[in-house]
Short mmCIF file of C-alpha atoms (C1' of nucleotides) in Angstrom, two decimals:
data_model
loop_
_atom_site.label_atom_id
_atom_site.label_comp_id
_atom_site.label_asym_id
_atom_site.label_seq_id
_atom_site.Cartn_x
_atom_site.Cartn_y
_atom_site.Cartn_z
CA MET T 1 71.63 -112.51 71.64
CA PRO T 2 73.95 -113.05 68.70
CA PRO T 3 73.97 -109.82 66.39
CA ALA T 4 71.31 -108.69 63.89
CA SER T 5 72.97 -109.97 60.49
CA ARG T 6 73.25 -113.59 62.00
CA PRO T 7 69.93 -114.09 63.49
CA ARG T 8 70.39 -117.19 65.07
CA PRO T 9 72.01 -120.09 64.32
CA GLN T 10 69.59 -122.54 64.22
CA LEU T 11 69.40 -122.79 67.95
CA ASP T 12 66.39 -125.46 67.98
CA VAL T 13 65.86 -125.04 72.05
CA LEU T 14 66.13 -128.50 73.35
CA PRO T 15 63.98 -130.05 76.06
CA PRO T 16 62.26 -127.60 77.94
CA LEU T 17 60.51 -130.01 79.91
CA GLY T 18 61.92 -133.33 80.37
CA ARG T 19 63.44 -135.41 78.25
CA ALA T 20 63.01 -138.34 79.51
CA ARG T 21 59.34 -137.48 79.36
CA GLN T 22 59.67 -137.16 75.62
CA VAL T 23 61.36 -140.27 75.65
CA ALA T 24 58.53 -142.05 77.29
CA GLU T 25 56.25 -140.42 75.32
CA ALA T 26 57.98 -141.92 72.40
CA LEU T 27 58.26 -145.34 73.42
CA SER T 28 54.12 -145.22 74.36
CA ARG T 29 53.89 -144.17 70.76
CA TYR T 30 55.89 -147.06 69.76
CA ILE T 31 53.98 -149.92 71.80
CA ASP T 32 50.73 -148.07 70.22
CA GLU T 33 51.77 -148.11 66.49
CA ALA T 34 53.82 -151.67 66.88
CA GLY T 35 50.20 -153.08 68.47
CA LEU T 36 52.60 -154.34 71.22
CA GLU T 37 49.95 -156.19 73.85
CA ALA T 38 51.02 -157.46 77.82
CA GLY T 39 53.45 -159.59 77.30
CA ASP T 40 55.28 -158.74 74.47
CA ARG T 41 58.51 -157.41 74.26
CA LEU T 42 59.92 -154.38 73.11
CA PRO T 43 63.33 -153.91 71.73
CA SER T 44 66.96 -154.39 73.67
CA GLU T 45 67.74 -150.89 75.06
CA ARG T 46 70.68 -150.76 72.94
CA GLU T 47 68.40 -151.06 69.88
CA LEU T 48 66.02 -148.24 71.42
CA MET T 49 68.99 -146.15 72.43
CA ALA T 50 70.41 -146.25 69.13
CA ALA T 51 66.61 -145.92 67.37
CA LEU T 52 65.96 -142.93 69.28
CA GLY T 53 69.18 -141.44 69.13
CA ILE T 54 70.10 -140.85 72.99
CA GLY T 55 71.94 -142.34 75.48
CA ARG T 56 71.80 -145.39 77.62
CA SER T 57 70.70 -143.00 80.62
CA SER T 58 68.07 -141.16 78.95
CA LEU T 59 66.40 -144.35 77.61
CA ARG T 60 66.69 -146.01 81.18
CA GLU T 61 65.52 -143.00 82.90
CA ALA T 62 61.94 -143.31 81.01
CA VAL T 63 61.96 -147.13 81.04
CA SER T 64 62.50 -146.83 85.09
CA GLN T 65 59.22 -144.48 84.85
CA LEU T 66 56.98 -146.53 82.98
CA GLN T 67 57.97 -149.46 85.00
CA ALA T 68 57.11 -147.34 87.74
CA LEU T 69 53.97 -146.10 86.01
CA GLY T 70 53.23 -150.41 86.10
CA VAL T 71 53.53 -150.04 81.93
CA LEU T 72 56.66 -152.04 81.30
CA GLU T 73 58.78 -154.93 83.39
CA ALA T 74 62.02 -155.12 82.51
CA ARG T 75 63.57 -158.85 83.11
CA ILE T 76 67.30 -158.89 83.33
CA GLY T 77 68.88 -161.70 80.78
CA SER T 78 65.75 -161.60 78.86
CA GLY T 79 64.34 -157.87 77.62
CA THR T 80 61.48 -155.29 78.77
CA TYR T 81 57.96 -156.33 78.67
CA VAL T 82 54.62 -154.25 78.25
CA ARG T 83 52.43 -155.19 81.21
CA LYS T 84 49.51 -153.05 80.16
CA PRO T 85 49.71 -150.98 76.65
CA VAL T 86 49.78 -147.64 76.29
CA SER T 87 49.04 -145.06 73.72
CA ALA T 88 50.83 -141.63 73.26
CA HIS T 89 47.31 -140.36 74.53
CA THR T 90 47.63 -142.17 77.78
CA LEU T 91 46.98 -140.02 80.80
CA HIS T 92 48.55 -141.60 84.26
CA LEU T 93 47.19 -140.66 87.64
CA PRO T 94 49.57 -142.22 89.83
CA LEU T 95 47.39 -142.30 93.59
CA SER T 96 49.45 -143.18 97.04
CA ILE T 97 47.97 -144.41 99.69
CA GLU T 98 48.90 -144.59 103.46
CA ALA T 99 49.63 -148.64 103.79
CA ARG T 100 50.15 -148.45 107.65
CA ASN T 101 46.82 -147.91 108.51
CA LEU T 102 45.94 -151.23 105.58
CA ALA T 103 48.37 -153.68 107.62
CA ASP T 104 45.98 -153.68 110.72
CA GLY T 105 42.37 -153.39 109.08
CA LEU T 106 41.62 -155.00 105.45
CA MET T 107 38.71 -153.73 106.68
CA LEU T 108 39.34 -150.34 105.27
CA THR T 109 40.66 -151.61 101.85
CA LEU T 110 37.43 -153.71 101.73
CA GLU T 111 35.24 -150.54 102.47
CA VAL T 112 36.91 -148.77 99.85
CA ARG T 113 36.61 -151.96 97.12
CA ARG T 114 32.62 -152.39 98.21
CA GLY T 115 31.73 -148.91 96.60
CA ILE T 116 34.27 -149.07 93.09
CA GLU T 117 32.74 -152.92 93.21
CA VAL T 118 29.41 -151.77 93.39
CA GLU T 119 29.37 -149.20 91.02
CA ALA T 120 31.51 -151.51 88.59
CA SER T 121 28.74 -153.51 88.83
CA MET T 122 25.95 -150.67 88.29
CA ALA T 123 27.91 -149.15 85.08
CA ALA T 124 28.54 -153.18 83.63
CA ALA T 125 24.70 -153.69 83.87
CA ARG T 126 24.27 -150.50 81.86
CA ARG T 127 26.56 -151.13 79.24
CA ARG T 128 26.94 -154.57 78.81
CA THR T 129 27.26 -155.80 75.33
CA ALA T 130 26.10 -159.39 73.77
CA GLU T 131 30.16 -160.20 74.01
CA ASP T 132 29.96 -159.42 77.58
CA ILE T 133 27.63 -161.32 78.59
CA ALA T 134 28.81 -164.57 76.83
CA ARG T 135 31.95 -163.85 78.65
CA MET T 136 30.68 -163.55 82.02
CA SER T 137 28.20 -166.42 81.45
CA ASP T 138 31.62 -168.49 80.10
CA ALA T 139 33.48 -167.37 83.33
CA LEU T 140 30.87 -168.22 85.68
CA ASP T 141 29.95 -171.65 84.54
CA GLU T 142 33.68 -172.53 84.32
CA MET T 143 33.50 -171.07 88.19
CA GLU T 144 30.84 -172.89 89.38
CA ARG T 145 32.31 -176.41 87.81
CA VAL T 146 35.61 -175.22 89.64
CA HIS T 147 33.50 -174.86 92.79
CA LEU T 148 31.86 -177.70 92.86
CA SER T 149 34.15 -180.22 91.92
CA GLU T 150 36.90 -178.39 93.85
CA GLY T 151 35.42 -176.88 96.86
CA THR T 152 37.02 -173.82 96.30
CA SER T 153 37.45 -171.53 93.43
CA GLY T 154 39.86 -168.56 93.60
CA PRO T 155 41.11 -167.88 90.50
CA ALA T 156 37.62 -168.81 88.65
CA ASP T 157 35.99 -166.55 90.63
CA LEU T 158 38.43 -163.60 89.94
CA ALA T 159 38.04 -164.49 86.23
CA PHE T 160 34.36 -163.88 86.96
CA HIS T 161 34.68 -160.31 88.62
CA LEU T 162 37.39 -159.38 85.67
CA THR T 163 34.59 -160.06 82.92
CA ILE T 164 32.67 -157.99 85.18
CA TYR T 165 34.83 -155.04 85.15
CA GLN T 166 35.54 -155.45 81.56
CA ALA T 167 31.90 -155.35 80.71
CA SER T 168 31.62 -151.69 82.62
CA GLY T 169 33.45 -150.21 79.91
CA ASN T 170 35.40 -148.43 82.11
CA PRO T 171 38.87 -149.46 82.30
CA LEU T 172 39.51 -147.68 85.62
CA PHE T 173 37.80 -150.02 87.42
CA GLY T 174 39.48 -152.97 86.86
CA GLN T 175 43.15 -151.16 87.29
CA VAL T 176 41.84 -149.86 90.43
CA LEU T 177 40.43 -153.67 91.89
CA GLU T 178 43.21 -155.26 90.42
CA GLN T 179 45.74 -153.50 92.14
CA LEU T 180 43.69 -153.33 95.43
CA ARG T 181 43.32 -156.92 95.46
CA GLY T 182 46.65 -157.55 94.91
CA HIS T 183 47.40 -155.76 98.39
CA PHE T 184 44.22 -157.14 100.05
CA GLU T 185 45.03 -160.68 99.78
CA ARG T 186 48.65 -160.23 100.20
CA PHE T 187 47.70 -159.35 103.97
CA TRP T 188 46.57 -162.84 105.20
CA ASP T 189 48.78 -165.51 104.16
CA GLN T 190 46.45 -168.46 102.88
CA PRO T 191 43.43 -166.92 101.37
CA PHE T 192 42.76 -170.39 100.16
CA ASP T 193 43.62 -172.58 103.32
CA ARG T 194 39.90 -172.19 103.89
CA PRO T 195 38.64 -173.97 101.34
CA ASP T 196 34.84 -172.40 102.36
CA PHE T 197 36.31 -168.88 102.49
CA ALA T 198 33.25 -166.57 101.17
CA GLY T 199 31.80 -170.24 99.83
CA ARG T 200 28.04 -168.97 100.73
CA SER T 201 28.81 -165.97 98.60
CA PHE T 202 28.81 -168.20 95.65
CA PRO T 203 25.06 -168.85 94.89
CA PHE T 204 25.00 -164.62 94.84
CA HIS T 205 27.06 -164.77 92.08
CA ARG T 206 24.65 -165.94 89.72
CA GLN T 207 22.17 -163.69 90.80
CA LEU T 208 25.04 -160.84 90.39
CA PHE T 209 25.19 -161.89 86.30
CA GLU T 210 21.34 -161.92 86.23
CA ALA T 211 20.97 -158.89 87.00
CA ILE T 212 23.94 -157.56 84.49
CA ARG T 213 22.32 -159.50 81.82
CA ASP T 214 18.96 -158.06 82.73
CA GLY T 215 20.31 -155.02 82.63
CA ASP T 216 19.23 -153.71 86.28
CA PRO T 217 21.68 -151.61 88.14
CA ALA T 218 19.85 -151.82 91.16
CA ALA T 219 19.62 -155.91 91.87
CA ALA T 220 23.53 -155.71 90.35
CA ALA T 221 24.80 -153.47 93.11
CA ARG T 222 22.36 -155.24 95.92
CA HIS T 223 23.93 -158.93 94.86
CA THR T 224 27.23 -157.36 94.62
CA ARG T 225 26.75 -155.80 98.57
CA ALA T 226 25.62 -159.24 99.70
CA ILE T 227 29.25 -160.52 97.96
CA LEU T 228 30.96 -158.77 99.97
CA ASP T 229 29.17 -158.70 103.22
CA ILE T 230 30.02 -162.30 103.34
CA VAL T 231 33.37 -162.03 102.86
CA GLU T 232 33.71 -158.90 105.32
CA GLU T 233 31.86 -161.69 107.84
CA ASP T 234 34.29 -164.32 106.62
CA ILE T 235 37.54 -162.02 107.27
CA ARG T 236 36.12 -161.11 110.91
CA ASP T 237 35.84 -165.16 111.41
CA MET T 238 39.54 -165.93 110.31
CA SER T 239 40.77 -162.84 112.36
CA ARG T 240 39.34 -164.15 115.77
CA MET L 1 79.74 -163.78 111.97
CA PRO L 2 82.66 -165.56 110.02
CA PRO L 3 81.07 -168.86 109.64
CA ALA L 4 82.89 -171.92 111.91
CA SER L 5 84.00 -174.26 109.32
CA ARG L 6 83.17 -171.43 106.43
CA PRO L 7 80.47 -172.95 104.56
CA ARG L 8 79.50 -169.61 103.00
CA PRO L 9 81.53 -167.25 102.28
CA GLN L 10 78.89 -164.35 103.45
CA LEU L 11 77.14 -164.25 100.06
CA ASP L 12 74.32 -162.00 100.94
CA VAL L 13 71.97 -162.21 98.16
CA LEU L 14 71.97 -158.72 96.36
CA PRO L 15 68.54 -157.09 95.06
CA PRO L 16 66.53 -159.95 94.25
CA LEU L 17 64.03 -157.60 92.58
CA GLY L 18 64.90 -153.86 91.43
CA ARG L 19 67.44 -151.87 93.26
CA ALA L 20 66.35 -148.55 91.98
CA ARG L 21 62.86 -150.19 94.20
CA GLN L 22 64.81 -149.95 97.71
CA VAL L 23 66.53 -146.82 96.72
CA ALA L 24 62.94 -145.41 95.93
CA GLU L 25 62.20 -146.70 99.29
CA ALA L 26 65.37 -145.19 100.97
CA LEU L 27 64.27 -141.87 99.92
CA SER L 28 60.53 -142.63 100.96
CA ARG L 29 61.75 -143.27 104.03
CA TYR L 30 63.95 -140.96 104.02
CA ILE L 31 61.10 -137.96 103.79
CA ASP L 32 58.78 -139.27 106.54
CA GLU L 33 61.62 -139.55 108.96
CA ALA L 34 63.43 -135.64 108.22
CA GLY L 35 59.49 -134.76 108.55
CA LEU L 36 59.50 -133.31 104.60
CA GLU L 37 56.28 -132.06 103.46
CA ALA L 38 55.47 -130.81 100.07
CA GLY L 39 57.86 -128.03 98.92
CA ASP L 40 60.95 -129.26 100.65
CA ARG L 41 63.83 -129.71 99.24
CA LEU L 42 65.83 -132.74 99.44
CA PRO L 43 69.82 -132.82 99.65
CA SER L 44 71.55 -133.03 96.25
CA GLU L 45 71.59 -135.76 93.77
CA ARG L 46 75.44 -135.84 94.76
CA GLU L 47 75.09 -135.66 98.51
CA LEU L 48 72.29 -138.40 98.28
CA MET L 49 74.31 -141.26 95.87
CA ALA L 50 77.15 -140.70 98.59
CA ALA L 51 75.03 -140.85 101.62
CA LEU L 52 73.47 -144.05 99.77
CA GLY L 53 76.79 -145.77 99.08
CA ILE L 54 75.57 -146.05 95.25
CA GLY L 55 76.22 -144.58 91.51
CA ARG L 56 74.14 -141.71 90.63
CA SER L 57 72.57 -143.60 87.73
CA SER L 58 70.82 -145.74 90.21
CA LEU L 59 69.83 -142.89 92.32
CA ARG L 60 68.30 -141.17 89.60
CA GLU L 61 66.60 -143.90 88.11
CA ALA L 62 64.93 -144.51 91.55
CA VAL L 63 64.05 -140.24 91.38
CA SER L 64 62.80 -140.73 88.07
CA GLN L 65 60.53 -143.15 89.60
CA LEU L 66 59.10 -141.31 92.53
CA GLN L 67 58.81 -138.27 89.80
CA ALA L 68 56.63 -140.70 87.39
CA LEU L 69 54.71 -141.01 90.61
CA GLY L 70 54.24 -137.70 91.61
CA VAL L 71 55.88 -137.64 94.79
CA LEU L 72 59.28 -135.93 93.45
CA GLU L 73 59.95 -133.03 91.06
CA ALA L 74 63.43 -132.21 90.14
CA ARG L 75 64.53 -128.64 88.87
CA ILE L 76 67.57 -128.22 87.27
CA GLY L 77 70.27 -126.11 88.71
CA SER L 78 68.10 -125.86 92.23
CA GLY L 79 67.18 -129.36 93.60
CA THR L 80 64.62 -131.96 94.18
CA TYR L 81 61.62 -131.13 95.94
CA VAL L 82 58.59 -133.36 97.60
CA ARG L 83 55.43 -133.13 95.89
CA LYS L 84 53.68 -135.09 97.90
CA PRO L 85 54.25 -136.18 100.93
CA VAL L 86 55.47 -139.84 101.59
CA SER L 87 56.97 -143.15 103.76
CA ALA L 88 58.37 -146.77 103.59
CA HIS L 89 54.69 -147.79 103.67
CA THR L 90 53.18 -145.79 101.32
CA LEU L 91 51.60 -147.92 98.58
CA HIS L 92 51.18 -146.71 95.16
CA LEU L 93 48.36 -147.55 92.73
CA PRO L 94 49.13 -146.13 88.99
CA LEU L 95 46.06 -145.41 86.80
CA SER L 96 46.40 -145.35 83.61
CA ILE L 97 43.26 -144.05 81.51
CA GLU L 98 43.06 -143.78 77.46
CA ALA L 99 41.60 -140.26 77.09
CA ARG L 100 41.35 -138.81 73.38
CA ASN L 101 39.54 -136.62 74.55
CA LEU L 102 39.33 -134.69 78.22
CA ALA L 103 35.33 -135.05 78.53
CA ASP L 104 36.32 -139.02 78.38
CA GLY L 105 38.58 -138.99 81.05
CA LEU L 106 36.87 -136.62 83.29
CA MET L 107 33.59 -139.13 82.95
CA LEU L 108 35.86 -142.26 83.72
CA THR L 109 37.66 -140.57 86.76
CA LEU L 110 34.09 -139.78 88.12
CA GLU L 111 32.67 -142.46 87.82
CA VAL L 112 35.50 -144.45 90.21
CA ARG L 113 34.61 -141.02 92.32
CA ARG L 114 30.41 -141.73 92.44
CA GLY L 115 31.58 -145.01 93.96
CA ILE L 116 34.08 -144.54 96.62
CA GLU L 117 31.94 -141.56 97.50
CA VAL L 118 28.73 -143.16 97.96
CA GLU L 119 30.44 -145.51 100.48
CA ALA L 120 32.66 -142.67 102.17
CA SER L 121 28.90 -140.65 102.85
CA MET L 122 27.32 -144.67 103.87
CA ALA L 123 30.17 -144.84 106.42
CA ALA L 124 29.40 -141.35 107.62
CA ALA L 125 26.06 -141.96 108.04
CA ARG L 126 26.61 -145.45 110.45
CA ARG L 127 29.52 -143.90 111.99
CA ARG L 128 29.51 -140.18 112.51
CA THR L 129 30.15 -139.12 115.68
CA ALA L 130 28.80 -135.74 117.65
CA GLU L 131 32.20 -134.18 116.57
CA ASP L 132 31.45 -134.90 113.27
CA ILE L 133 28.21 -133.92 113.08
CA ALA L 134 29.57 -130.30 114.49
CA ARG L 135 32.38 -130.24 112.30
CA MET L 136 30.07 -131.25 109.05
CA SER L 137 27.68 -128.49 110.58
CA ASP L 138 29.82 -125.71 110.53
CA ALA L 139 31.52 -126.06 106.94
CA LEU L 140 28.09 -126.53 105.40
CA ASP L 141 27.10 -123.51 106.79
CA GLU L 142 30.28 -122.00 105.80
CA MET L 143 29.15 -123.46 102.19
CA GLU L 144 26.40 -122.17 102.07
CA ARG L 145 27.02 -118.49 103.09
CA VAL L 146 29.79 -118.42 100.47
CA HIS L 147 27.68 -119.63 97.89
CA LEU L 148 24.69 -117.25 98.41
CA SER L 149 27.78 -113.89 98.82
CA GLU L 150 29.75 -115.34 95.78
CA GLY L 151 27.60 -117.64 93.86
CA THR L 152 31.09 -120.07 93.92
CA SER L 153 31.84 -122.05 96.47
CA GLY L 154 34.74 -124.16 95.76
CA PRO L 155 37.10 -124.43 98.27
CA ALA L 156 34.34 -124.33 100.92
CA ASP L 157 32.72 -127.15 98.78
CA LEU L 158 35.32 -129.21 99.41
CA ALA L 159 35.84 -128.08 102.59
CA PHE L 160 32.75 -129.82 103.50
CA HIS L 161 33.28 -132.94 101.70
CA LEU L 162 36.35 -133.28 103.75
CA THR L 163 34.33 -133.30 107.23
CA ILE L 164 32.23 -136.06 105.48
CA TYR L 165 35.35 -138.13 104.82
CA GLN L 166 36.67 -138.00 108.17
CA ALA L 167 33.38 -138.37 109.46
CA SER L 168 33.06 -142.07 107.48
CA GLY L 169 36.62 -143.19 110.12
CA ASN L 170 38.12 -144.61 107.12
CA PRO L 171 41.01 -141.98 106.37
CA LEU L 172 41.40 -143.89 103.28
CA PHE L 173 38.39 -142.49 101.28
CA GLY L 174 39.89 -138.98 102.55
CA GLN L 175 43.43 -140.11 100.53
CA VAL L 176 41.73 -141.68 97.45
CA LEU L 177 39.55 -139.05 96.84
CA GLU L 178 41.42 -135.92 97.76
CA GLN L 179 44.00 -137.40 94.76
CA LEU L 180 40.99 -138.29 92.26
CA ARG L 181 39.72 -134.84 92.98
CA GLY L 182 42.61 -133.32 92.24
CA HIS L 183 43.32 -135.11 89.39
CA PHE L 184 39.90 -134.24 88.35
CA GLU L 185 40.00 -130.70 88.54
CA ARG L 186 43.51 -130.45 86.71
CA PHE L 187 41.51 -131.91 83.93
CA TRP L 188 39.88 -128.67 82.55
CA ASP L 189 41.39 -125.60 82.76
CA GLN L 190 38.82 -122.88 84.40
CA PRO L 191 36.84 -125.32 86.90
CA PHE L 192 35.18 -121.98 88.37
CA ASP L 193 34.93 -119.78 85.33
CA ARG L 194 31.65 -121.08 84.82
CA PRO L 195 30.48 -119.23 88.54
CA ASP L 196 27.65 -121.43 88.35
CA PHE L 197 29.03 -125.02 87.73
CA ALA L 198 27.74 -127.74 89.66
CA GLY L 199 25.31 -124.80 91.61
CA ARG L 200 22.50 -127.11 91.34
CA SER L 201 23.78 -129.68 93.60
CA PHE L 202 23.53 -126.98 96.17
CA PRO L 203 20.35 -128.02 98.30
CA PHE L 204 21.51 -131.01 98.01
CA HIS L 205 24.44 -130.91 100.22
CA ARG L 206 21.88 -129.83 103.27
CA GLN L 207 19.57 -133.09 102.60
CA LEU L 208 23.00 -135.39 102.46
CA PHE L 209 24.19 -133.67 105.70
CA GLU L 210 20.84 -134.07 107.44
CA ALA L 211 20.69 -138.16 105.86
CA ILE L 212 24.30 -139.01 107.19
CA ARG L 213 23.25 -137.01 110.73
CA ASP L 214 20.13 -139.08 110.98
CA GLY L 215 21.99 -142.02 110.50
CA ASP L 216 20.37 -143.15 107.69
CA PRO L 217 22.95 -144.17 104.69
CA ALA L 218 20.41 -144.88 102.21
CA ALA L 219 19.36 -141.58 101.84
CA ALA L 220 22.96 -140.68 101.94
CA ALA L 221 23.95 -142.55 99.60
CA ARG L 222 21.07 -141.39 97.24
CA HIS L 223 21.69 -137.45 97.61
CA THR L 224 25.50 -138.62 96.92
CA ARG L 225 24.49 -139.70 93.88
CA ALA L 226 22.34 -136.87 93.09
CA ILE L 227 25.03 -134.39 93.52
CA LEU L 228 27.34 -136.71 91.57
CA ASP L 229 24.85 -136.71 88.64
CA ILE L 230 24.26 -133.54 88.22
CA VAL L 231 28.21 -132.61 88.00
CA GLU L 232 28.13 -135.46 85.20
CA GLU L 233 25.47 -133.37 83.36
CA ASP L 234 27.52 -130.28 84.06
CA ILE L 235 30.42 -131.78 82.29
CA ARG L 236 28.57 -133.47 79.34
CA ASP L 237 27.06 -129.25 78.99
CA MET L 238 30.55 -127.98 79.15
CA SER L 239 32.39 -130.17 77.15
CA ARG L 240 30.18 -129.62 74.24
"C1'" DG D 1 67.17 -188.03 72.57
"C1'" DT D 2 69.09 -185.89 76.64
"C1'" DT D 3 72.00 -183.25 78.77
"C1'" DC D 4 74.48 -179.80 79.77
"C1'" DA D 5 78.18 -176.54 79.43
"C1'" DG D 6 80.00 -172.08 77.32
"C1'" DG D 7 79.10 -168.41 75.10
"C1'" DC D 8 76.02 -164.61 73.71
"C1'" DT D 9 72.45 -161.42 74.45
"C1'" DT D 10 70.09 -158.34 78.07
"C1'" DG D 11 69.72 -155.29 81.60
"C1'" DG D 12 71.95 -153.42 86.03
"C1'" DT D 13 75.29 -150.68 88.20
"C1'" DC D 14 79.26 -147.57 88.33
"C1'" DA D 15 82.16 -143.97 87.01
"C1'" DG D 16 83.66 -139.65 84.72
"C1'" DA D 17 82.95 -135.90 82.27
"C1'" DC D 18 80.39 -131.90 80.40
"C1'" DC D 19 76.26 -128.97 79.54
"C1'" DA D 20 72.29 -125.47 80.78
"C1'" DA D 21 69.83 -123.33 84.34
"C1'" DC D 22 69.83 -121.76 88.46
"C1'" DC D 23 71.19 -119.30 92.56
"C1'" DG D 24 73.81 -116.23 95.46
"C1'" DG D 25 77.61 -112.91 96.29
"C1'" DT D 26 80.50 -109.08 94.04
"C1'" DG D 27 80.90 -104.94 92.74
"C1'" DG D 28 80.50 -101.44 90.13
"C1'" DT D 29 76.91 -97.47 88.81
"C1'" DG D 30 73.42 -94.43 89.54
"C1'" DC W 1 72.27 -96.06 99.64
"C1'" DA W 2 69.87 -98.58 96.33
"C1'" DC W 3 69.64 -101.22 92.53
"C1'" DC W 4 71.59 -103.95 88.62
"C1'" DA W 5 75.06 -106.37 85.81
"C1'" DC W 6 78.05 -109.91 85.88
"C1'" DC W 7 80.55 -114.33 87.51
"C1'" DG W 8 81.68 -118.39 89.18
"C1'" DG W 9 79.90 -122.15 92.29
"C1'" DT W 10 75.85 -125.30 92.94
"C1'" DT W 11 72.18 -128.48 90.95
"C1'" DG W 12 70.19 -131.69 87.70
"C1'" DG W 13 70.27 -133.38 82.77
"C1'" DT W 14 72.61 -136.38 79.44
"C1'" DC W 15 76.44 -138.82 77.54
"C1'" DT W 16 79.89 -142.45 77.26
"C1'" DG W 17 82.12 -146.26 78.32
"C1'" DA W 18 83.27 -150.12 81.11
"C1'" DC W 19 82.46 -154.34 83.71
"C1'" DC W 20 78.73 -157.27 86.15
"C1'" DA W 21 75.06 -160.98 86.62
"C1'" DA W 22 71.15 -163.75 85.38
"C1'" DG W 23 68.76 -165.08 81.49
"C1'" DC W 24 69.30 -168.12 76.28
"C1'" DC W 25 69.98 -170.22 73.16
"C1'" DT W 26 73.03 -173.51 70.53
"C1'" DG W 27 76.10 -177.52 69.63
"C1'" DA W 28 78.80 -180.88 71.66
"C1'" DA W 29 79.51 -184.95 74.47
"C1'" DC W 30 76.67 -188.69 76.29
#
DNA sequence: GTTCAGGCTTGGTCAGACCAACCGGTGGTG
DNA sequence: CACCACCGGTTGGTCTGACCAAGCCTGAAC
């Protein structure tokens, strides 16, 4: 403690906790204020560390954290890119699940998926806007077109479901399901090798759309269950 | 194994992507194999980097990532500690939620919770064993006892729901919901300040138990929804 | 106009150094 | 004997500077 005559030589206490956290927050704020969206590029690390007045280590640790949180993606020789836009008020809640169980059973993940997927459909039926309906309708048309012309419709199917998650008004649905789907599909080798995989679920998609469009949560839940029940059956068939 | 004609000087391609990822995985494996649990201490950074044969930067970036994922916690002058045990097979799904105010974040996570919670109750109603029923019954009795004597029942309520997750036969439910609950309760400061919080959900718990015991998935889903609806209303009330 | 080689940029890694907070033992003091 | 101030070693936190490898981009050669 300095003498009374000279109370304190302006000792602004440094980071009470986590310099990397501060930097990560600064980057988040930058992403928000600069209006960066998914795919956009951040300034180079050298520029950032100069602008923030910090060493490269600190900058890199912050980037590393945001990378682990799925916010950023660094590509060597190219730059650092935004994967999902964030702001300074973004709250991160990382979940961890033991994947050993998943390896021998995607049925377990499918069950969790069903719960979330049903709830998302119900939320969409309650909150969908006119734009949501238009988006879903377009995606559904495209999906049916691809399905009829090619017999299968992997990406188009995903696109349709994404519009549903979007219509739910709760971004968490899309985030959870996106990753769950990712790890889900990684388990079997050729999800689209069987051109008729989950093909029987095809007609239910329009019913699901109509239920959401008409604002009928119960029907939306029912049709979502029907689709996932078919997926479940087909998985059982394929694993025999 | 030196090549016969020396077509290649053994050029094991280095990290295709992410050295930090490899290190983080190595640390996860170590935590698993060493049987470390929450609160246990890791070797010092100097030891780790020597043992792994890497520079400190790489080690620190990996630790930084695991820290962002809530797995580790570094305390300066003391060491690095485990917050939640993981293994090499642990799957991380980082969620980000844009929460201008707490109540919004609460509602968003609650919605996801509801989906999973309902599905877990239905699964439990389908698959519960005699031991499950006994466990649930005990937990319910204890919860009711605590509730009547103390007016509130946080931990006992959690214990009851855990028996449901267990009865579902799907470990993923427990894993996801446990963490979702954790984040959930961290959002507001004094979850148990209001002794009557979610108190109205009290009677529904026995109905939920009976539905699961009787193997009635539809009723189980209904009562689970009723409980969470009350939680939702109370959140709305408290945030006013 | 196409191709490709070489240089520049960018992220990735390493090494060494110093700082600040913490921990534990040591020795003095009551 | 109990207590506590002190001090040095340990540990995470940060900075600097250097080098590497992969992407990219420009410009010369064909």
